[in-house]
Structures are given as structure tokens and as C-alpha cells.
PDB file of C-alpha atoms in Angstrom:
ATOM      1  CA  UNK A1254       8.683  -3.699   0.148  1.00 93.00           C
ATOM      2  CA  UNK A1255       6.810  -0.444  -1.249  1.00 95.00           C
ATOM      3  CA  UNK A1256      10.329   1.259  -2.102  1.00 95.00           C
ATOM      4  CA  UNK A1257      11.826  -2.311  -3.197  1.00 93.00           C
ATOM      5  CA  UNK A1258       8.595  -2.174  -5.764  1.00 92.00           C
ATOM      6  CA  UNK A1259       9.066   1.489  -6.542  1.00 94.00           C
ATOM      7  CA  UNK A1260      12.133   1.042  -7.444  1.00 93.00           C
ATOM      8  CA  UNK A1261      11.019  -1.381  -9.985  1.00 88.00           C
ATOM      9  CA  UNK A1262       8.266   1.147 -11.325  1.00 89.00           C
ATOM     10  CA  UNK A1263      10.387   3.620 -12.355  1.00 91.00           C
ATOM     11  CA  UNK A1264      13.406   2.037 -13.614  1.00 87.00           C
ATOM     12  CA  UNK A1265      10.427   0.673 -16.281  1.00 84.00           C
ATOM     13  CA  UNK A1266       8.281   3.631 -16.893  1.00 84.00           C
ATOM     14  CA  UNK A1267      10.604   6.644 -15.724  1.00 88.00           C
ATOM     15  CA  UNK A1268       7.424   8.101 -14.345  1.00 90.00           C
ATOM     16  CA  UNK A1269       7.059  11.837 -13.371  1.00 94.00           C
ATOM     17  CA  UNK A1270       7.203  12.688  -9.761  1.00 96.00           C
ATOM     18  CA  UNK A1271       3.241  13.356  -9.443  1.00 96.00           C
ATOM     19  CA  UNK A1272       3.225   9.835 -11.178  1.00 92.00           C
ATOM     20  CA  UNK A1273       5.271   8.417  -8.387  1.00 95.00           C
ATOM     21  CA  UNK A1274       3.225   9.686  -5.562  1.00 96.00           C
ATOM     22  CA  UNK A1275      -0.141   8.419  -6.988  1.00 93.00           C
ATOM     23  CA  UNK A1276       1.598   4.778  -7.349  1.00 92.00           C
ATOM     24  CA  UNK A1277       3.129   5.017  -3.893  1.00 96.00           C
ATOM     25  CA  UNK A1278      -0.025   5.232  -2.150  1.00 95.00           C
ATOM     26  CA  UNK A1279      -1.680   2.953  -4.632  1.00 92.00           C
ATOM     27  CA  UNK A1280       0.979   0.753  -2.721  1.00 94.00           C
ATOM     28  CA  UNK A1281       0.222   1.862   0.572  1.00 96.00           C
ATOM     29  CA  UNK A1282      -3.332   0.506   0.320  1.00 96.00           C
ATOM     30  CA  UNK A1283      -2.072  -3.027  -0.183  1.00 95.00           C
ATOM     31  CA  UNK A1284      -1.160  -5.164   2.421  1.00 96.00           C
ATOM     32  CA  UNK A1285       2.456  -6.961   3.365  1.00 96.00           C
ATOM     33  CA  UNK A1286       0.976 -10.320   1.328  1.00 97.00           C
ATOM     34  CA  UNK A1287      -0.133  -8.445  -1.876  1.00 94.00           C
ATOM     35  CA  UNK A1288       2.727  -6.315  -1.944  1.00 94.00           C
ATOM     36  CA  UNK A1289       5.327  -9.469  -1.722  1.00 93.00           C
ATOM     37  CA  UNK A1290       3.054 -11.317  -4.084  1.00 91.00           C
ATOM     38  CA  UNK A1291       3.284  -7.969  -6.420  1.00 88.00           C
ATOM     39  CA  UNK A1292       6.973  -8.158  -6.274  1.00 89.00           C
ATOM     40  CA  UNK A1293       6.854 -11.584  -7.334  1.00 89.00           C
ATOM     41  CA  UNK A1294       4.683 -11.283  -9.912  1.00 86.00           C
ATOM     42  CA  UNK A1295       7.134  -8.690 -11.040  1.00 84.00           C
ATOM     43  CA  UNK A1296       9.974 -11.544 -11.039  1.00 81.00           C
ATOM     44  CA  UNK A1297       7.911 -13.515 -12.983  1.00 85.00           C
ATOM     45  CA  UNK A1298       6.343 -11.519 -15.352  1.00 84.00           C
ATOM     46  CA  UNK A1299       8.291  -8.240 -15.832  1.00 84.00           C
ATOM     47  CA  UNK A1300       7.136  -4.871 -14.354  1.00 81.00           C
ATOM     48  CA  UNK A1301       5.114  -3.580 -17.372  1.00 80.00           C
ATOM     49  CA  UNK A1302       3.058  -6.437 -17.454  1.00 83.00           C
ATOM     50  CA  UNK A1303       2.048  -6.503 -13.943  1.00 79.00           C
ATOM     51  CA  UNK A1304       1.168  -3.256 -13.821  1.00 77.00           C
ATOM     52  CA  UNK A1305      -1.005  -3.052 -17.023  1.00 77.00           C
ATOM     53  CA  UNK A1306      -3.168  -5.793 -15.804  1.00 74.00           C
ATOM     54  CA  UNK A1307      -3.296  -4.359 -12.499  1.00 70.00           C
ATOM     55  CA  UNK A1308      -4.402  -0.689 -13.767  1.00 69.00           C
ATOM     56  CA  UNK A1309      -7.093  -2.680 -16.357  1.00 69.00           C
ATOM     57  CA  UNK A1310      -8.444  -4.725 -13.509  1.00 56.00           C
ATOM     58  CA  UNK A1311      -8.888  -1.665 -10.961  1.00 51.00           C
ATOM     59  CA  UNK A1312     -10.116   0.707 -13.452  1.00 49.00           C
TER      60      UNK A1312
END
């Protein structure tokens, strides 16, 4: 699910490979339910949305 997710990521935001890393073990910390409810959040929502709530809400 992490690479299905990744995938996702930077087909949206073309991030830079340091970028990458620090997102893929952002996603390593989450387990199999957040990560599937991530991805369909993604569905539902688009990527860029998701993720700007996500990095408001953690930071």
C-alpha cells in the first residue's frame, strides 16, 4: 500500500527524491488501516487535498 500511495504522491507534487524519502517513512509509521483509509481518502478527495490537511494537522 505505501508504494500504491507513493505513487500517488508524486504523480501530484513531482517531489524531489529527499522529498520522497521523508514521505515514505512518514508512511511507514502508519499502520495497514490508516494507510488503506489514506488511499481512500485519496479516491475521494484527490491527493493534494489529503495531504495538505494531513501536513496542517501533524504540524
Amino acid at each position: 500500500m505505501v508504494e500504491t500511495i507513493m505513487q500517488q504522491y508524486i504523480a501530484v507534487f513531482t517531489p524531489d527524491p529527499e522529498e520522497q524519502e521523508q514521505f515514505r517513512e512518514r508512511l511507514m509509521q502508519y499502520t495497514p488501516e490508516e494507510l488503506e483509509n489514506l488511499y481512500r481518502n485519496f479516491a475521494a478527495f484527490g491527493v493534494d487535498a489529503v495531504l495538505e490537511c494531513i501536513y496542517h494537522y501533524r504540524d
